[in-house]
PDB file of C-alpha atoms in Angstrom:
ATOM      1  CA  GLN A 231     -23.802  -4.720   0.441  1.00  0.00           C
ATOM      2  CA  ASP A 232     -23.854  -2.869   3.784  1.00  0.00           C
ATOM      3  CA  VAL A 233     -20.050  -2.452   3.580  1.00  0.00           C
ATOM      4  CA  LYS A 234     -20.296  -1.209   0.015  1.00  0.00           C
ATOM      5  CA  ASP A 235     -23.070   1.282   0.845  1.00  0.00           C
ATOM      6  CA  GLY A 236     -21.151   2.529   3.849  1.00  0.00           C
ATOM      7  CA  ILE A 237     -17.979   3.090   1.865  1.00  0.00           C
ATOM      8  CA  LEU A 238     -19.857   4.936  -0.872  1.00  0.00           C
ATOM      9  CA  ALA A 239     -21.560   7.117   1.677  1.00  0.00           C
ATOM     10  CA  HIS A 240     -18.213   7.875   3.216  1.00  0.00           C
ATOM     11  CA  LEU A 241     -16.816   8.769  -0.223  1.00  0.00           C
ATOM     12  CA  ARG A 242     -19.739  11.097  -0.920  1.00  0.00           C
ATOM     13  CA  LYS A 243     -19.031  12.863   2.343  1.00  0.00           C
ATOM     14  CA  ARG A 244     -15.343  13.223   1.495  1.00  0.00           C
ATOM     15  CA  LYS A 245     -16.256  14.649  -1.939  1.00  0.00           C
ATOM     16  CA  GLN A 246     -18.514  17.282  -0.320  1.00  0.00           C
ATOM     17  CA  GLU A 247     -15.733  18.269   2.034  1.00  0.00           C
ATOM     18  CA  LYS A 248     -13.058  18.303  -0.645  1.00  0.00           C
ATOM     19  CA  ALA A 249     -13.111  22.056  -1.272  1.00  0.00           C
ATOM     20  CA  ALA A 250     -12.583  22.747   2.430  1.00  0.00           C
ATOM     21  CA  LEU A 251      -9.752  20.275   2.948  1.00  0.00           C
ATOM     22  CA  GLY A 252      -6.861  22.098   1.214  1.00  0.00           C
ATOM     23  CA  ASP A 253      -3.886  21.791   3.529  1.00  0.00           C
ATOM     24  CA  ALA A 254      -5.927  20.418   6.380  1.00  0.00           C
ATOM     25  CA  ASN A 255      -3.872  17.248   6.652  1.00  0.00           C
ATOM     26  CA  LYS A 256      -0.677  19.243   7.237  1.00  0.00           C
ATOM     27  CA  LYS A 257      -2.418  21.570   9.726  1.00  0.00           C
ATOM     28  CA  ASP A 258      -3.874  18.629  11.632  1.00  0.00           C
ATOM     29  CA  ALA A 259      -0.483  16.949  11.614  1.00  0.00           C
ATOM     30  CA  SER A 260       1.118  20.006  13.205  1.00  0.00           C
ATOM     31  CA  SER A 261      -1.480  20.073  15.988  1.00  0.00           C
ATOM     32  CA  VAL A 262      -0.932  16.371  16.571  1.00  0.00           C
ATOM     33  CA  ALA A 263       2.803  16.887  16.950  1.00  0.00           C
ATOM     34  CA  LYS A 264       2.326  19.729  19.401  1.00  0.00           C
ATOM     35  CA  SER A 265       0.030  17.632  21.534  1.00  0.00           C
ATOM     36  CA  GLY A 266       2.613  14.857  21.736  1.00  0.00           C
ATOM     37  CA  ASP A 267       0.462  12.272  19.929  1.00  0.00           C
ATOM     38  CA  LYS A 268       2.809   9.930  18.046  1.00  0.00           C
ATOM     39  CA  SER A 269       0.121   8.191  15.939  1.00  0.00           C
ATOM     40  CA  SER A 270       0.443   8.365  12.170  1.00  0.00           C
ATOM     41  CA  PHE A 271      -1.803  10.512  10.018  1.00  0.00           C
ATOM     42  CA  LEU A 272      -3.356   7.353   8.595  1.00  0.00           C
ATOM     43  CA  ASP A 273      -4.128   6.100  12.094  1.00  0.00           C
ATOM     44  CA  LYS A 274      -5.729   9.432  12.943  1.00  0.00           C
ATOM     45  CA  ALA A 275      -7.725   9.518   9.685  1.00  0.00           C
ATOM     46  CA  ALA A 276      -8.924   6.004  10.224  1.00  0.00           C
ATOM     47  CA  GLU A 277     -10.426   6.874  13.574  1.00  0.00           C
ATOM     48  CA  GLU A 278     -12.596   9.466  11.819  1.00  0.00           C
ATOM     49  CA  ASN A 279     -13.325   7.990   8.407  1.00  0.00           C
ATOM     50  CA  VAL A 280     -13.009   4.211   8.068  1.00  0.00           C
ATOM     51  CA  LEU A 281     -15.838   1.765   8.573  1.00  0.00           C
ATOM     52  CA  ALA A 282     -15.619  -0.506  11.615  1.00  0.00           C
ATOM     53  CA  SER A 283     -15.915  -3.593   9.373  1.00  0.00           C
ATOM     54  CA  SER A 284     -13.228  -2.554   6.863  1.00  0.00           C
ATOM     55  CA  HIS A 285      -9.422  -2.488   6.824  1.00  0.00           C
ATOM     56  CA  LEU A 286      -9.314  -0.327   3.695  1.00  0.00           C
ATOM     57  CA  MET A 287      -9.636   3.446   3.431  1.00  0.00           C
ATOM     58  CA  THR A 288      -9.939   5.578   0.316  1.00  0.00           C
ATOM     59  CA  LEU A 289      -7.392   8.399   0.137  1.00  0.00           C
ATOM     60  CA  SER A 290      -8.467   9.926  -3.174  1.00  0.00           C
ATOM     61  CA  GLY A 291     -11.185   9.322  -5.796  1.00  0.00           C
ATOM     62  CA  GLU A 292     -14.030   6.838  -5.433  1.00  0.00           C
ATOM     63  CA  ILE A 293     -13.882   3.077  -4.876  1.00  0.00           C
ATOM     64  CA  SER A 294     -16.586   0.377  -4.856  1.00  0.00           C
ATOM     65  CA  VAL A 295     -16.289  -2.885  -2.997  1.00  0.00           C
ATOM     66  CA  LEU A 296     -17.496  -5.841  -5.087  1.00  0.00           C
ATOM     67  CA  ASP A 297     -18.661  -9.315  -4.096  1.00  0.00           C
ATOM     68  CA  VAL A 298     -15.895 -11.969  -4.141  1.00  0.00           C
ATOM     69  CA  PRO A 299     -16.835 -15.461  -5.402  1.00  0.00           C
ATOM     70  CA  ASN A 300     -17.280 -18.135  -2.745  1.00  0.00           C
ATOM     71  CA  LYS A 301     -14.499 -20.196  -4.331  1.00  0.00           C
ATOM     72  CA  ILE A 302     -11.943 -17.879  -2.668  1.00  0.00           C
ATOM     73  CA  PRO A 303     -10.947 -19.478   0.680  1.00  0.00           C
ATOM     74  CA  ALA A 304     -12.644 -17.885   3.679  1.00  0.00           C
ATOM     75  CA  ALA A 305      -9.293 -17.790   5.477  1.00  0.00           C
ATOM     76  CA  THR A 306      -8.118 -15.054   3.147  1.00  0.00           C
ATOM     77  CA  LYS A 307      -9.052 -11.524   4.101  1.00  0.00           C
ATOM     78  CA  SER A 308      -9.497 -10.697   0.451  1.00  0.00           C
ATOM     79  CA  THR A 309     -11.467  -7.666  -0.711  1.00  0.00           C
ATOM     80  CA  ARG A 310     -12.358  -6.986  -4.356  1.00  0.00           C
ATOM     81  CA  ILE A 311     -12.260  -3.288  -5.207  1.00  0.00           C
ATOM     82  CA  GLN A 312     -13.060  -1.316  -8.367  1.00  0.00           C
ATOM     83  CA  SER A 313     -12.129   2.255  -9.121  1.00  0.00           C
ATOM     84  CA  GLN A 314     -14.928   4.630  -9.934  1.00  0.00           C
ATOM     85  CA  SER A 315     -12.564   7.535 -10.629  1.00  0.00           C
ATOM     86  CA  ASP A 316      -9.768   8.228 -13.117  1.00  0.00           C
ATOM     87  CA  PHE A 317      -7.096   7.275 -10.559  1.00  0.00           C
ATOM     88  CA  ALA A 318      -8.395   6.368  -7.162  1.00  0.00           C
ATOM     89  CA  THR A 319      -6.082   5.372  -4.276  1.00  0.00           C
ATOM     90  CA  VAL A 320      -6.817   2.987  -1.416  1.00  0.00           C
ATOM     91  CA  VAL A 321      -4.593   2.141   1.578  1.00  0.00           C
ATOM     92  CA  THR A 322      -4.662  -0.944   3.762  1.00  0.00           C
ATOM     93  CA  LEU A 323      -4.925   0.340   7.330  1.00  0.00           C
ATOM     94  CA  LEU A 324      -2.339  -1.127   9.699  1.00  0.00           C
ATOM     95  CA  ASN A 325      -2.284  -0.771  13.464  1.00  0.00           C
ATOM     96  CA  ALA A 326       0.322   1.920  14.132  1.00  0.00           C
ATOM     97  CA  ALA A 327       1.497   0.464  17.459  1.00  0.00           C
ATOM     98  CA  LYS A 328       1.917  -3.019  15.903  1.00  0.00           C
ATOM     99  CA  LEU A 329       3.758  -1.525  12.978  1.00  0.00           C
ATOM    100  CA  ARG A 330       6.231   0.231  15.275  1.00  0.00           C
ATOM    101  CA  ASN A 331       6.710  -3.029  17.203  1.00  0.00           C
ATOM    102  CA  LEU A 332       7.340  -4.863  13.948  1.00  0.00           C
ATOM    103  CA  SER A 333       9.944  -2.280  12.954  1.00  0.00           C
ATOM    104  CA  SER A 334      11.738  -2.768  16.295  1.00  0.00           C
ATOM    105  CA  LYS A 335      11.975  -6.519  15.465  1.00  0.00           C
ATOM    106  CA  LYS A 336      13.285  -5.751  11.961  1.00  0.00           C
ATOM    107  CA  GLN A 337      10.471  -7.656  10.305  1.00  0.00           C
ATOM    108  CA  GLY A 338       8.792  -6.746   7.033  1.00  0.00           C
ATOM    109  CA  VAL A 339       5.238  -7.090   5.692  1.00  0.00           C
ATOM    110  CA  TYR A 340       3.869  -9.164   2.809  1.00  0.00           C
ATOM    111  CA  MET A 341       0.532  -9.170   0.989  1.00  0.00           C
ATOM    112  CA  GLU A 342      -0.921 -10.150  -2.377  1.00  0.00           C
ATOM    113  CA  TYR A 343      -3.074  -8.620  -5.091  1.00  0.00           C
ATOM    114  CA  THR A 344      -4.916 -10.648  -7.683  1.00  0.00           C
ATOM    115  CA  ILE A 345      -5.173  -8.721 -10.959  1.00  0.00           C
ATOM    116  CA  GLN A 346      -8.702  -8.959 -12.340  1.00  0.00           C
ATOM    117  CA  SER A 347      -8.849  -6.424 -15.159  1.00  0.00           C
ATOM    118  CA  ALA A 348      -5.106  -6.141 -16.081  1.00  0.00           C
ATOM    119  CA  GLY A 349      -5.189  -2.391 -16.816  1.00  0.00           C
ATOM    120  CA  LEU A 350      -3.372   0.551 -15.277  1.00  0.00           C
ATOM    121  CA  ALA A 351      -2.656   0.155 -11.584  1.00  0.00           C
ATOM    122  CA  GLN A 352       0.200   1.335  -9.371  1.00  0.00           C
ATOM    123  CA  ILE A 353       0.697  -1.026  -6.463  1.00  0.00           C
ATOM    124  CA  GLY A 354       3.116  -0.595  -3.617  1.00  0.00           C
ATOM    125  CA  TRP A 355       3.820   1.239  -0.391  1.00  0.00           C
ATOM    126  CA  ILE A 356       3.321   4.709   1.007  1.00  0.00           C
ATOM    127  CA  ARG A 357       5.262   6.273   3.841  1.00  0.00           C
ATOM    128  CA  SER A 358       3.376   7.640   6.797  1.00  0.00           C
ATOM    129  CA  PRO A 359       5.624   9.981   8.801  1.00  0.00           C
ATOM    130  CA  ASP A 360       4.953  11.594  12.112  1.00  0.00           C
ATOM    131  CA  ALA A 361       4.247  15.325  11.766  1.00  0.00           C
ATOM    132  CA  GLU A 362       7.574  16.153  13.446  1.00  0.00           C
ATOM    133  CA  SER A 363       9.336  14.881  10.334  1.00  0.00           C
ATOM    134  CA  ASP A 364       7.490  17.206   7.953  1.00  0.00           C
ATOM    135  CA  ALA A 365      10.417  19.677   7.777  1.00  0.00           C
ATOM    136  CA  ASP A 366      12.471  16.967   6.039  1.00  0.00           C
ATOM    137  CA  ASP A 367      11.386  16.700   2.431  1.00  0.00           C
ATOM    138  CA  SER A 368      12.530  13.091   2.333  1.00  0.00           C
ATOM    139  CA  MET A 369       9.869  12.333   4.920  1.00  0.00           C
ATOM    140  CA  ALA A 370       6.995  14.158   3.172  1.00  0.00           C
ATOM    141  CA  MET A 371       3.475  12.948   3.544  1.00  0.00           C
ATOM    142  CA  PHE A 372       1.822  10.965   0.795  1.00  0.00           C
ATOM    143  CA  LEU A 373      -0.941  13.112  -0.754  1.00  0.00           C
ATOM    144  CA  PRO A 374      -2.603  11.441  -3.804  1.00  0.00           C
ATOM    145  CA  ASN A 375      -4.895  13.323  -6.149  1.00  0.00           C
ATOM    146  CA  SER A 376      -7.233  11.459  -8.491  1.00  0.00           C
ATOM    147  CA  ASP A 377      -8.010  14.702 -10.398  1.00  0.00           C
ATOM    148  CA  THR A 378      -4.359  15.116 -11.460  1.00  0.00           C
ATOM    149  CA  GLY A 379      -3.650  11.347 -11.757  1.00  0.00           C
ATOM    150  CA  ASP A 380      -1.184  11.283  -8.850  1.00  0.00           C
ATOM    151  CA  GLY A 381      -1.113   7.942  -7.071  1.00  0.00           C
ATOM    152  CA  VAL A 382       1.180   5.428  -5.472  1.00  0.00           C
ATOM    153  CA  GLY A 383       4.744   6.061  -6.660  1.00  0.00           C
ATOM    154  CA  ASP A 384       4.171   9.547  -8.038  1.00  0.00           C
ATOM    155  CA  ASP A 385       5.764  11.430  -5.146  1.00  0.00           C
ATOM    156  CA  SER A 386       8.659  11.199  -2.723  1.00  0.00           C
ATOM    157  CA  ALA A 387       6.604   9.417  -0.071  1.00  0.00           C
ATOM    158  CA  SER A 388       5.453   6.471  -2.145  1.00  0.00           C
ATOM    159  CA  PHE A 389       6.774   3.549  -4.230  1.00  0.00           C
ATOM    160  CA  GLY A 390       4.725   1.795  -6.904  1.00  0.00           C
ATOM    161  CA  PHE A 391       4.797  -0.777  -9.699  1.00  0.00           C
ATOM    162  CA  ASP A 392       2.494  -1.128 -12.704  1.00  0.00           C
ATOM    163  CA  GLY A 393       2.771  -4.481 -14.439  1.00  0.00           C
ATOM    164  CA  SER A 394       0.536  -3.383 -17.312  1.00  0.00           C
ATOM    165  CA  ARG A 395       3.307  -0.973 -18.347  1.00  0.00           C
ATOM    166  CA  GLY A 396       6.243  -2.821 -16.848  1.00  0.00           C
ATOM    167  CA  LEU A 397       7.302   0.275 -14.897  1.00  0.00           C
ATOM    168  CA  LYS A 398       8.178   1.139 -11.308  1.00  0.00           C
ATOM    169  CA  PHE A 399       7.460   4.631 -10.030  1.00  0.00           C
ATOM    170  CA  HIS A 400       8.957   6.881  -7.350  1.00  0.00           C
ATOM    171  CA  ASP A 401       9.114  10.647  -6.919  1.00  0.00           C
ATOM    172  CA  GLY A 402       8.322  11.509 -10.583  1.00  0.00           C
ATOM    173  CA  SER A 403      10.658   8.897 -12.034  1.00  0.00           C
ATOM    174  CA  GLU A 404       9.613   5.765 -13.913  1.00  0.00           C
ATOM    175  CA  ASP A 405      11.902   2.871 -14.804  1.00  0.00           C
ATOM    176  CA  ALA A 406      11.506  -0.497 -16.475  1.00  0.00           C
ATOM    177  CA  TYR A 407      10.924  -3.266 -13.936  1.00  0.00           C
ATOM    178  CA  GLY A 408       9.436  -6.774 -13.892  1.00  0.00           C
ATOM    179  CA  GLY A 409      11.044  -8.258 -17.012  1.00  0.00           C
ATOM    180  CA  VAL A 410      10.810 -11.851 -15.664  1.00  0.00           C
ATOM    181  CA  ARG A 411       8.097 -14.385 -16.256  1.00  0.00           C
ATOM    182  CA  ASN A 412       8.229 -18.158 -15.659  1.00  0.00           C
ATOM    183  CA  GLY A 413      11.761 -17.717 -14.277  1.00  0.00           C
ATOM    184  CA  GLU A 414      13.194 -16.342 -17.553  1.00  0.00           C
ATOM    185  CA  GLU A 415      14.175 -12.779 -18.312  1.00  0.00           C
ATOM    186  CA  GLU A 416      12.385 -11.508 -21.402  1.00  0.00           C
ATOM    187  CA  GLU A 417      14.462 -10.699 -24.479  1.00  0.00           C
ATOM    188  CA  ASN A 418      15.909  -7.156 -24.455  1.00  0.00           C
ATOM    189  CA  ASN A 419      14.892  -6.878 -20.796  1.00  0.00           C
ATOM    190  CA  LYS A 420      11.477  -5.556 -21.805  1.00  0.00           C
ATOM    191  CA  PRO A 421       8.996  -6.211 -18.975  1.00  0.00           C
ATOM    192  CA  MET A 422       5.972  -8.388 -19.758  1.00  0.00           C
ATOM    193  CA  GLY A 423       2.592  -7.022 -18.807  1.00  0.00           C
ATOM    194  CA  TRP A 424       0.446  -8.742 -16.180  1.00  0.00           C
ATOM    195  CA  LYS A 425      -2.730 -10.420 -17.218  1.00  0.00           C
ATOM    196  CA  SER A 426      -6.098 -11.160 -15.661  1.00  0.00           C
ATOM    197  CA  GLY A 427      -5.737 -13.743 -12.913  1.00  0.00           C
ATOM    198  CA  ASP A 428      -2.108 -13.007 -12.159  1.00  0.00           C
ATOM    199  CA  VAL A 429      -1.131 -12.767  -8.496  1.00  0.00           C
ATOM    200  CA  LEU A 430       1.253 -10.010  -7.480  1.00  0.00           C
ATOM    201  CA  GLY A 431       3.133 -10.528  -4.261  1.00  0.00           C
ATOM    202  CA  CYS A 432       4.229  -7.251  -2.634  1.00  0.00           C
ATOM    203  CA  TRP A 433       6.572  -6.796   0.300  1.00  0.00           C
ATOM    204  CA  TYR A 434       8.965  -4.647   2.187  1.00  0.00           C
ATOM    205  CA  LYS A 435      11.702  -6.269   4.278  1.00  0.00           C
ATOM    206  CA  TYR A 436      14.840  -5.238   6.103  1.00  0.00           C
ATOM    207  CA  VAL A 437      18.226  -5.587   4.430  1.00  0.00           C
ATOM    208  CA  GLY A 438      21.719  -4.736   5.661  1.00  0.00           C
ATOM    209  CA  THR A 439      22.971  -4.996   9.234  1.00  0.00           C
ATOM    210  CA  ASP A 440      21.989  -3.202  12.384  1.00  0.00           C
ATOM    211  CA  ASN A 441      25.307  -2.042  13.774  1.00  0.00           C
ATOM    212  CA  ASN A 442      24.944  -1.225  17.462  1.00  0.00           C
ATOM    213  CA  ASN A 443      21.268  -0.477  16.918  1.00  0.00           C
ATOM    214  CA  ASP A 444      22.179   2.241  14.422  1.00  0.00           C
ATOM    215  CA  GLN A 445      18.945   2.655  12.452  1.00  0.00           C
ATOM    216  CA  LYS A 446      20.782   4.605   9.749  1.00  0.00           C
ATOM    217  CA  SER A 447      22.732   1.465   8.731  1.00  0.00           C
ATOM    218  CA  LEU A 448      19.522  -0.356   7.868  1.00  0.00           C
ATOM    219  CA  MET A 449      17.628  -0.267   4.611  1.00  0.00           C
ATOM    220  CA  VAL A 450      14.301  -1.634   3.497  1.00  0.00           C
ATOM    221  CA  GLU A 451      13.843  -3.546   0.266  1.00  0.00           C
ATOM    222  CA  ILE A 452      10.563  -3.124  -1.581  1.00  0.00           C
ATOM    223  CA  GLY A 453       9.984  -5.918  -4.046  1.00  0.00           C
ATOM    224  CA  TYR A 454       7.421  -7.897  -5.982  1.00  0.00           C
ATOM    225  CA  ALA A 455       6.702 -11.426  -7.233  1.00  0.00           C
ATOM    226  CA  LEU A 456       4.445 -12.365 -10.146  1.00  0.00           C
ATOM    227  CA  ASN A 457       2.735 -15.719  -9.768  1.00  0.00           C
ATOM    228  CA  GLY A 458       5.431 -16.762  -7.340  1.00  0.00           C
ATOM    229  CA  ILE A 459       8.358 -15.656  -9.496  1.00  0.00           C
ATOM    230  CA  ASP A 460      10.579 -13.181  -7.635  1.00  0.00           C
ATOM    231  CA  LEU A 461      11.003 -10.058  -9.730  1.00  0.00           C
ATOM    232  CA  GLY A 462      13.742  -8.780  -7.444  1.00  0.00           C
ATOM    233  CA  ALA A 463      14.170  -5.607  -5.489  1.00  0.00           C
ATOM    234  CA  ALA A 464      12.383  -2.631  -7.004  1.00  0.00           C
ATOM    235  CA  PHE A 465      13.588  -0.087  -4.432  1.00  0.00           C
ATOM    236  CA  ASN A 466      15.975   0.135  -1.516  1.00  0.00           C
ATOM    237  CA  VAL A 467      14.856   2.867   0.866  1.00  0.00           C
ATOM    238  CA  PRO A 468      15.560   4.124   4.389  1.00  0.00           C
ATOM    239  CA  ALA A 469      14.361   1.838   7.118  1.00  0.00           C
ATOM    240  CA  PRO A 470      11.336   3.214   9.015  1.00  0.00           C
ATOM    241  CA  GLY A 471      12.165   4.918  12.274  1.00  0.00           C
ATOM    242  CA  GLU A 472      10.126   5.053  15.420  1.00  0.00           C
ATOM    243  CA  LEU A 473       7.718   7.666  14.082  1.00  0.00           C
ATOM    244  CA  PHE A 474       6.854   6.402  10.660  1.00  0.00           C
ATOM    245  CA  GLY A 475       6.310   3.190   8.693  1.00  0.00           C
ATOM    246  CA  TYR A 476       5.197   1.836   5.320  1.00  0.00           C
ATOM    247  CA  TYR A 477       1.620   1.078   4.483  1.00  0.00           C
ATOM    248  CA  PRO A 478       0.406  -0.988   1.489  1.00  0.00           C
ATOM    249  CA  ALA A 479      -1.590   1.016  -1.048  1.00  0.00           C
ATOM    250  CA  VAL A 480      -2.866   0.811  -4.624  1.00  0.00           C
ATOM    251  CA  SER A 481      -4.003   3.343  -7.202  1.00  0.00           C
ATOM    252  CA  LEU A 482      -6.408   2.180  -9.906  1.00  0.00           C
ATOM    253  CA  ASN A 483      -7.469   3.643 -13.196  1.00  0.00           C
ATOM    254  CA  LEU A 484     -11.187   4.042 -13.916  1.00  0.00           C
ATOM    255  CA  ASN A 485     -13.062   0.682 -13.766  1.00  0.00           C
ATOM    256  CA  GLU A 486      -9.943  -1.362 -12.933  1.00  0.00           C
ATOM    257  CA  VAL A 487     -10.461  -4.239 -10.488  1.00  0.00           C
ATOM    258  CA  VAL A 488      -8.092  -5.995  -8.059  1.00  0.00           C
ATOM    259  CA  ASP A 489      -8.457  -8.359  -5.108  1.00  0.00           C
ATOM    260  CA  VAL A 490      -6.589  -7.137  -2.026  1.00  0.00           C
ATOM    261  CA  ASN A 491      -5.446 -10.089   0.083  1.00  0.00           C
ATOM    262  CA  VAL A 492      -3.810  -9.415   3.504  1.00  0.00           C
ATOM    263  CA  GLY A 493      -3.727 -13.147   4.426  1.00  0.00           C
ATOM    264  CA  PRO A 494      -3.278 -15.370   6.327  1.00  0.00           C
ATOM    265  CA  GLU A 495      -3.801 -17.635   3.302  1.00  0.00           C
ATOM    266  CA  PHE A 496      -1.611 -16.588   0.385  1.00  0.00           C
ATOM    267  CA  ALA A 497      -1.488 -18.047  -3.101  1.00  0.00           C
ATOM    268  CA  PHE A 498       2.305 -18.180  -3.031  1.00  0.00           C
ATOM    269  CA  GLY A 499       3.183 -18.569   0.623  1.00  0.00           C
ATOM    270  CA  GLY A 500       4.569 -15.193   1.655  1.00  0.00           C
ATOM    271  CA  LYS A 501       8.175 -13.894   1.818  1.00  0.00           C
ATOM    272  CA  ASP A 502      11.111 -14.676   4.093  1.00  0.00           C
ATOM    273  CA  GLY A 503      11.653 -11.988   6.694  1.00  0.00           C
ATOM    274  CA  CYS A 504       8.028 -10.807   6.510  1.00  0.00           C
ATOM    275  CA  VAL A 505       4.823 -11.347   8.348  1.00  0.00           C
ATOM    276  CA  GLY A 506       1.473 -11.395   6.593  1.00  0.00           C
ATOM    277  CA  ALA A 507      -0.331  -8.027   6.612  1.00  0.00           C
ATOM    278  CA  HIS A 508      -3.248  -9.688   8.459  1.00  0.00           C
ATOM    279  CA  GLU A 509      -1.158  -9.636  11.629  1.00  0.00           C
ATOM    280  CA  LEU A 510      -1.107  -5.869  11.531  1.00  0.00           C
ATOM    281  CA  VAL A 511      -4.450  -5.011   9.973  1.00  0.00           C
ATOM    282  CA  ARG A 512      -6.211  -2.335  11.941  1.00  0.00           C
ATOM    283  CA  LEU A 513      -9.602  -3.346  13.440  1.00  0.00           C
ATOM    284  CA  GLU A 514      -8.976  -7.017  12.715  1.00  0.00           C
ATOM    285  CA  SER A 515      -6.754  -9.712  14.152  1.00  0.00           C
ATOM    286  CA  GLY A 516      -5.065 -12.745  12.704  1.00  0.00           C
ATOM    287  CA  GLY A 517      -2.848 -15.665  13.519  1.00  0.00           C
ATOM    288  CA  ASN A 518       0.779 -16.281  12.789  1.00  0.00           C
ATOM    289  CA  CYS A 519       2.044 -16.455   9.241  1.00  0.00           C
ATOM    290  CA  ASP A 520       4.612 -19.022   8.158  1.00  0.00           C
TER     291      ASP A 520
END
């Protein structure tokens, strides 16, 4: 209850400051770049806004944290969240230094979401560039807006999947994805919607070869699995450089509920080439993931 009350208080404060924010993120980012600070904008925001006991931060809209039944193993760092806005967005905070170290080792990240209400939700990854990359449109900051319904996958800096609609989203485009259940592709390649209780695995991992440490020759695959069934690559995107990385995030329609599980215990065991998100979660620590 203390965590929930703290998050709601934080959200009320953000709402009061909303009119004054405007382009503040970009202005702050510019000042960070000039000072030589290489931390991500999420890392900087977390220092100011996130609760010490939480690894989640609301980027737009309002979110409540709900009680999770005791039957869920204590080893999982699972948090049940519900949207209180038309399209609220939450990011899982990762330690920026650990994320950069992970990138240098060419390892990806895996986590799971348990779908509780089976409605509209866009789940995936957002890109957090250093301010010095702002001039490049391909490295634009992710800026969600619950008022306009913009969430994960709706801009050039994010990649999302909604199993209720069977669509993947990126930069204003939406395409059919996820037409596999129980190992069989659905007739006419029409994706099947997720249902309450389904577990969505979500990862990014490195693909391609690193020729003479040439970062440009590497790509990252963003993919999903539903109840352990690999749905395949949804996106192939540029590998993160030294100054930016990918952070897991979810946008939820009003009253939608999901469980966010960073590990180390996963329902379907993780993904080759990836570590569990618990190893990188900001403000918390975890053991190794198989």
